[in-house]
Coordinates of C-alpha atoms and ligand atoms in Angstrom, one line a residue:
M1 CA 59.1 88.1 65.4
P2 CA 56.2 90.6 66.2
T3 CA 56.3 94.0 64.6
M4 CA 57.7 96.5 67.0
L5 CA 56.8 100.2 67.4
T6 CA 59.9 101.0 65.3
D7 CA 58.7 98.9 62.4
V8 CA 55.3 100.5 62.4
L9 CA 56.8 104.0 62.4
R10 CA 59.3 103.2 59.8
G11 CA 56.6 101.8 57.6
N12 CA 54.4 104.8 58.0
P13 CA 56.7 107.8 57.5
I14 CA 55.2 111.1 58.2
H15 CA 56.2 113.7 55.7
L16 CA 56.6 116.8 57.6
P17 CA 56.0 119.9 55.7
H18 CA 58.6 121.9 57.6
S19 CA 62.2 121.7 58.3
H20 CA 63.2 119.7 61.3
Q21 CA 64.7 122.7 62.8
P22 CA 62.1 125.0 64.4
D23 CA 62.7 128.4 62.9
F24 CA 61.2 130.7 65.4
A25 CA 62.2 133.8 63.5
S26 CA 59.2 134.1 61.3
L27 CA 56.3 134.8 63.7
M28 CA 53.6 134.6 60.9
S29 CA 54.0 130.9 60.3
Y30 CA 53.4 130.4 64.0
T31 CA 50.2 132.5 64.2
W32 CA 47.2 130.3 64.7
T33 CA 44.3 132.4 63.5
C34 CA 41.3 132.0 65.8
R35 CA 38.8 129.5 64.3
D36 CA 35.3 129.2 65.6
D37 CA 36.1 125.7 66.8
P38 CA 36.8 126.0 70.5
L39 CA 39.4 123.2 70.2
F40 CA 41.6 125.5 68.2
A41 CA 40.8 128.9 69.6
V42 CA 44.1 130.1 71.0
A43 CA 42.8 133.1 72.9
P44 CA 43.0 132.4 76.6
S45 CA 40.0 130.6 77.8
P46 CA 38.3 131.9 81.0
P47 CA 39.6 130.0 84.0
A48 CA 37.2 127.1 84.7
A49 CA 36.2 128.0 88.3
G50 CA 37.8 125.6 90.7
E51 CA 37.6 122.7 88.3
N52 CA 40.8 120.7 87.9
I53 CA 41.9 117.2 87.2
P54 CA 42.0 115.2 90.4
L55 CA 45.3 115.1 92.4
I56 CA 45.5 111.5 93.7
D57 CA 47.8 110.2 96.4
L58 CA 48.7 106.7 95.5
N59 CA 49.0 105.8 99.2
Q60 CA 45.5 106.8 100.0
S61 CA 42.9 104.2 100.8
D62 CA 40.4 103.5 98.0
V63 CA 42.9 104.7 95.4
A64 CA 41.4 102.5 92.7
S65 CA 38.0 104.1 92.9
H66 CA 39.5 107.6 92.8
I67 CA 41.6 106.7 89.7
G68 CA 38.6 105.0 88.1
R69 CA 36.4 108.1 88.6
A70 CA 39.1 110.3 87.2
C71 CA 39.5 108.1 84.1
R72 CA 35.7 108.2 83.4
T73 CA 35.2 111.9 84.0
W74 CA 38.4 113.5 82.9
G75 CA 40.6 110.9 81.2
A76 CA 43.5 112.5 83.2
F77 CA 44.7 112.9 86.8
Q78 CA 47.9 113.9 88.7
I79 CA 49.6 111.5 91.1
I80 CA 51.7 112.0 94.2
N81 CA 53.5 109.4 96.3
H82 CA 54.0 107.4 93.1
G83 CA 57.3 106.0 94.2
V84 CA 59.5 107.4 91.4
P85 CA 62.5 108.9 93.2
L86 CA 62.6 112.7 93.0
E87 CA 66.3 112.6 91.9
L88 CA 65.2 110.6 88.9
L89 CA 62.6 113.2 87.9
Q90 CA 65.3 115.9 88.4
G91 CA 67.7 113.8 86.4
I92 CA 65.4 113.5 83.4
E93 CA 64.5 117.2 83.6
L94 CA 68.2 118.1 83.6
L95 CA 68.9 115.9 80.7
T96 CA 66.0 117.4 78.7
G97 CA 67.1 120.9 79.5
S98 CA 70.6 120.2 78.6
L99 CA 69.6 118.5 75.3
F100 CA 67.5 121.4 74.0
Q101 CA 70.2 123.9 75.1
L102 CA 72.7 122.4 72.8
P103 CA 73.6 124.5 69.7
V104 CA 71.2 123.7 66.9
Q105 CA 73.9 122.3 64.7
R106 CA 74.6 119.7 67.3
K107 CA 70.9 118.8 67.8
L108 CA 70.6 118.4 64.0
K109 CA 73.2 115.7 64.1
A110 CA 70.6 113.6 65.8
A111 CA 67.7 114.8 63.6
R112 CA 64.9 112.4 63.0
S113 CA 65.0 111.4 59.3
D114 CA 61.9 111.5 57.1
T115 CA 61.4 107.8 57.6
G116 CA 62.8 107.7 61.1
F117 CA 61.2 107.6 64.4
S118 CA 63.8 108.5 67.0
G119 CA 65.7 111.7 67.3
Y120 CA 65.3 115.5 67.2
G121 CA 62.5 117.2 65.3
V122 CA 59.1 118.9 65.2
A123 CA 56.0 117.1 66.6
R124 CA 54.9 114.2 64.5
I125 CA 51.4 115.6 64.4
S126 CA 52.7 118.7 62.6
S127 CA 51.9 117.3 59.2
F128 CA 48.2 117.7 60.0
F129 CA 48.4 121.4 60.6
S130 CA 49.2 124.3 58.3
K131 CA 50.6 126.4 61.1
K132 CA 53.8 125.6 62.9
M133 CA 54.0 124.7 66.6
W134 CA 56.1 126.7 69.0
S135 CA 58.1 123.7 70.2
E136 CA 60.9 121.2 69.5
G137 CA 61.0 117.6 70.5
F138 CA 63.1 114.5 70.8
T139 CA 61.7 111.0 70.5
I140 CA 63.4 108.0 72.1
I141 CA 62.3 104.5 71.1
G142 CA 64.7 101.7 72.2
S143 CA 68.3 102.6 73.1
P144 CA 69.2 106.3 72.7
L145 CA 72.9 105.5 72.7
N146 CA 73.6 106.3 69.0
D147 CA 71.8 109.6 69.1
F148 CA 73.2 110.6 72.5
R149 CA 76.8 109.9 71.4
K150 CA 76.3 112.5 68.7
L151 CA 74.8 115.0 71.1
W152 CA 77.2 114.6 74.0
P153 CA 80.5 113.1 73.0
Q154 CA 81.6 113.0 76.7
L155 CA 78.5 112.4 78.8
H156 CA 76.3 110.1 76.8
Y157 CA 76.7 107.1 79.1
N158 CA 75.4 109.0 82.1
Y159 CA 72.4 110.3 80.1
C160 CA 71.6 106.8 78.7
D161 CA 71.7 105.5 82.3
I162 CA 69.1 108.1 83.3
V163 CA 66.8 107.2 80.4
E164 CA 67.1 103.5 81.2
Q165 CA 66.3 104.0 84.9
Y166 CA 63.4 106.4 84.1
E167 CA 61.8 104.0 81.6
E168 CA 62.1 101.1 84.1
Q169 CA 60.3 103.1 86.8
M170 CA 57.7 104.4 84.3
Q171 CA 56.9 100.8 83.1
K172 CA 56.3 99.6 86.6
L173 CA 54.2 102.6 87.4
A174 CA 52.1 102.4 84.2
S175 CA 51.3 98.8 84.8
K176 CA 50.3 99.5 88.4
L177 CA 48.0 102.4 87.2
M178 CA 46.4 100.3 84.5
W179 CA 45.5 97.6 87.0
L180 CA 44.2 100.1 89.6
S181 CA 42.0 101.6 86.9
L182 CA 40.7 98.3 85.8
D183 CA 40.1 97.2 89.3
S184 CA 37.7 100.0 89.6
L185 CA 35.7 98.4 86.8
D186 CA 36.0 95.0 88.4
V187 CA 38.2 93.8 85.6
S188 CA 40.9 91.4 86.6
E189 CA 43.8 89.5 85.1
E190 CA 41.4 86.7 84.3
D191 CA 39.6 89.0 81.9
I192 CA 42.7 90.3 80.0
K193 CA 45.1 87.5 79.8
W194 CA 47.6 89.2 77.6
A195 CA 48.2 91.9 80.2
S196 CA 48.9 89.6 83.1
V197 CA 51.4 90.9 85.6
S198 CA 53.0 87.5 85.8
S199 CA 53.9 87.7 82.1
D200 CA 57.0 89.7 83.1
L201 CA 55.9 93.0 81.6
N202 CA 57.2 92.1 78.2
W203 CA 53.8 92.5 76.7
A204 CA 54.3 96.2 76.8
Q205 CA 56.4 98.7 74.8
S206 CA 56.9 102.4 75.0
A207 CA 58.3 105.6 73.7
L208 CA 59.7 108.6 75.5
Q209 CA 59.0 112.0 74.1
L210 CA 61.0 115.0 75.3
N211 CA 59.4 118.4 74.6
H212 CA 60.7 121.9 74.8
Y213 CA 58.5 125.0 74.5
P214 CA 60.8 128.1 74.3
V215 CA 59.7 131.5 75.6
C216 CA 57.3 133.0 73.0
P217 CA 56.9 136.7 72.3
E218 CA 53.2 136.3 71.4
P219 CA 51.9 133.4 73.3
D220 CA 48.2 134.2 72.6
R221 CA 48.7 133.6 68.9
A222 CA 50.9 130.6 69.1
M223 CA 50.4 126.9 69.9
G224 CA 53.0 124.8 71.7
L225 CA 51.5 121.4 70.8
A226 CA 48.1 121.2 69.0
P227 CA 45.1 119.4 70.5
H228 CA 45.4 115.7 70.2
T229 CA 44.8 112.4 72.0
D230 CA 47.6 109.9 72.6
S231 CA 47.2 106.6 70.9
T232 CA 48.5 104.8 74.0
L233 CA 46.9 102.8 76.8
L234 CA 48.3 105.3 79.2
T235 CA 50.7 108.2 79.1
I236 CA 52.7 109.4 82.1
L237 CA 53.8 113.0 81.8
Y238 CA 56.4 114.9 83.8
Q239 CA 56.2 118.7 83.4
N240 CA 58.6 121.2 84.8
N241 CA 57.4 124.1 86.9
T242 CA 56.0 126.1 84.0
P243 CA 52.2 125.7 83.3
G244 CA 51.1 125.0 79.7
L245 CA 49.4 121.6 79.6
Q246 CA 45.6 121.9 79.1
V247 CA 43.0 119.2 79.0
F248 CA 39.6 119.6 77.2
R249 CA 36.3 118.8 78.7
D250 CA 33.1 119.1 76.7
D251 CA 31.3 120.9 79.5
L252 CA 34.2 123.1 80.7
G253 CA 36.4 123.8 77.7
W254 CA 40.2 124.0 78.2
V255 CA 41.4 123.4 81.8
T256 CA 45.0 124.1 82.7
V257 CA 46.9 121.4 84.6
P258 CA 48.9 123.3 87.2
P259 CA 52.4 121.9 87.8
V260 CA 52.6 120.3 91.3
P261 CA 56.3 119.7 92.2
G262 CA 57.2 116.1 92.2
S263 CA 53.9 114.9 90.8
L264 CA 53.2 113.2 87.5
V265 CA 50.2 113.6 85.1
V266 CA 48.5 110.5 83.8
N267 CA 46.5 110.5 80.5
V268 CA 44.1 107.9 79.3
G269 CA 45.0 107.1 75.6
D270 CA 42.9 105.8 72.8
L271 CA 43.7 102.2 73.3
F272 CA 42.5 102.3 76.9
H273 CA 39.4 104.0 75.8
I274 CA 38.8 101.1 73.4
L275 CA 39.7 98.4 76.0
S276 CA 37.2 100.0 78.5
N277 CA 34.5 100.0 75.8
G278 CA 34.4 103.7 75.9
L279 CA 34.1 104.0 79.7
F280 CA 37.5 105.7 80.1
K281 CA 38.0 108.9 78.1
S282 CA 41.0 109.4 76.0
V283 CA 41.6 113.0 76.9
I284 CA 42.1 115.7 74.3
H285 CA 45.1 117.8 75.4
R286 CA 47.4 120.5 74.1
A287 CA 50.3 122.6 75.3
R288 CA 50.2 126.4 75.4
V289 CA 53.3 128.6 75.5
N290 CA 54.6 131.3 77.8
Q291 CA 56.1 134.7 77.5
I292 CA 58.2 134.5 80.6
R293 CA 59.6 131.0 81.1
S294 CA 60.4 128.2 78.8
R295 CA 58.7 124.9 79.5
L296 CA 59.9 121.3 79.4
S297 CA 57.9 118.1 79.5
V298 CA 58.7 114.4 79.2
A299 CA 55.9 112.0 78.0
F300 CA 56.2 108.3 78.6
L301 CA 53.9 106.8 76.0
W302 CA 52.9 103.2 76.9
G303 CA 51.0 100.5 75.1
P304 CA 50.9 96.8 74.4
R305 CA 53.2 94.9 72.1
S306 CA 52.3 95.6 68.5
D307 CA 50.9 92.2 67.8
T308 CA 48.4 92.3 70.7
K309 CA 44.8 92.7 69.7
I310 CA 43.0 95.2 71.8
S311 CA 39.3 95.0 72.0
P312 CA 36.7 96.0 74.6
V313 CA 36.7 93.8 77.6
P314 CA 33.7 91.5 77.2
K315 CA 32.6 92.1 80.7
L316 CA 32.1 95.8 80.0
V317 CA 29.8 95.2 77.0
S318 CA 26.2 94.7 77.8
P319 CA 24.8 91.4 76.6
D320 CA 22.3 93.0 74.2
E321 CA 24.8 95.3 72.6
S322 CA 27.8 94.9 70.3
P323 CA 31.2 96.2 71.6
L324 CA 31.7 99.9 70.8
Y325 CA 34.9 99.2 68.9
R326 CA 36.3 96.4 66.8
S327 CA 39.6 94.9 67.8
V328 CA 42.9 96.6 66.7
T329 CA 46.6 96.2 67.4
W330 CA 48.7 99.2 68.3
T331 CA 50.3 98.9 64.9
E332 CA 47.0 99.1 63.0
Y333 CA 45.9 101.9 65.1
L334 CA 49.0 104.0 64.6
R335 CA 48.7 103.4 60.9
T336 CA 45.1 104.7 60.9
K337 CA 46.2 107.6 63.0
A338 CA 49.1 108.5 60.7
T339 CA 46.6 108.9 57.9
H340 CA 43.4 110.0 59.6
F341 CA 44.7 111.7 62.8
N342 CA 41.7 112.6 65.0
K343 CA 39.2 110.6 63.0
A344 CA 41.1 107.4 63.8
L345 CA 38.9 106.4 66.8
S346 CA 35.6 106.8 64.9
M347 CA 37.0 104.7 62.1
I348 CA 37.2 101.7 64.2
R349 CA 33.9 102.2 65.9
N350 CA 31.3 99.6 65.3
Q351 CA 28.1 100.9 63.8
R352 CA 25.2 100.4 66.1
E353 CA 21.6 100.2 65.0
E354 CA 19.6 103.0 66.5
Ligands
J5X1 C1 54.5 105.4 70.1 C2 54.1 106.5 69.6 C3 53.0 107.4 70.1 C4 53.2 108.6 69.3 C5 53.6 108.1 68.0 C6 54.7 107.1 68.4 C7 56.0 107.9 68.8 C8 55.7 109.3 69.3 C9 54.3 109.5 69.9 C10 53.8 110.9 69.9 C11 54.4 111.8 71.0 C12 53.7 113.2 70.9 C13 52.2 113.2 70.7 C14 51.9 112.1 69.6 C15 50.4 112.2 69.3 C16 52.8 112.3 68.4 O1 52.6 113.0 67.5 O2 54.0 111.6 68.6 C17 52.3 110.8 70.1 C18 52.0 109.6 69.2 C19 50.7 108.9 69.5 O3 50.3 108.7 70.7 O4 49.9 108.6 68.6
AKG2 O1 54.0 119.2 76.9 C1 52.9 118.7 77.4 O2 52.4 119.1 78.4 C2 52.1 117.7 76.5 C3 53.0 116.8 75.8 C4 52.2 115.8 75.0 O3 51.0 115.8 75.0 C5 52.8 114.7 74.3 O4 54.1 114.7 74.2 O5 52.1 113.8 73.9
FE2_3 FE1 50.0 114.0 74.2

């Protein structure tokens, strides 16, 4: 039996310094003092003139090369005509809104335990920061039935149905996007046997992360979700109509990803960066908060089964160089990330002779 995501997370508990219930009463503990590091500066960054992550129509011709370019330059893009029914996007938004609107005592019935992985709580990356984040989250791995029954004694079956349909659509889409991106590098199923489409998709696993960023009285001092990369192959993010997501580019700084109704945002994660031998960027991103409107987002975090070894595709490594990274499973990588956070990638990088 291969280790599953759930085993990894159970074996690597994150001891969160704060209570699982965001307590937005004390503003001080949510004040991110401006550091010199541009990654953590919370003051609004000047708008990057005209620059934005590409908006890609999945029906357009030459879609693979557009996606490939976006993965190399940004590590992120938005997609339209993705085939996920609008009603399903509306359904998951409704579910997310309804979950976070529940009285806090009810939400706490489904609180993530210290050693747990699913359920209600603050962001997992909170343990790496001394300041609190202005958000609350709900993680779903596997069936949400037990938790949903506690949240909605009446309606839990309907909500489970929505999650199941959403995950099914996301899995199909994620695999399609991965192969389109790889196609742009001339990498085919022959080159990555474990990811073959004919293997019935059971080589993948995923988590669903629901996020809520309440209205904030002092948004320029607060952080919704601190800068991070996802450890996935790909993440597909649905955001409601309130802006907040920002991606980081070395040459541009923070760039806001404007909500486009009905679209989805796609992020390259660390494992795809490794697989592509560093050609695709795992994008640093964060979420800002807002004084006027609350914000919801739903992240579908997608990667290989925990026992699959991910290493740079040999075709993408030049013959006279060693691969940029050594091989890792998602399990090993999540473990490294749980202790070393944003140093994780550099820890599995092969040393090169200058
Ligand atoms: C399958 C995953 C991927 C996880 C850990 C585990 C469950 C929850 C995911 C997230 C979701 C929010 C950002 C992130 C950075 C976090 O803190 O929790 C993600 C993390 C990762 O991509 O590393
Ligand atoms: O809320 C957002 O826009 C970002 C969420 C995110 O990065 C995550 O859940 O990993
Ligand atoms: Fe993320």
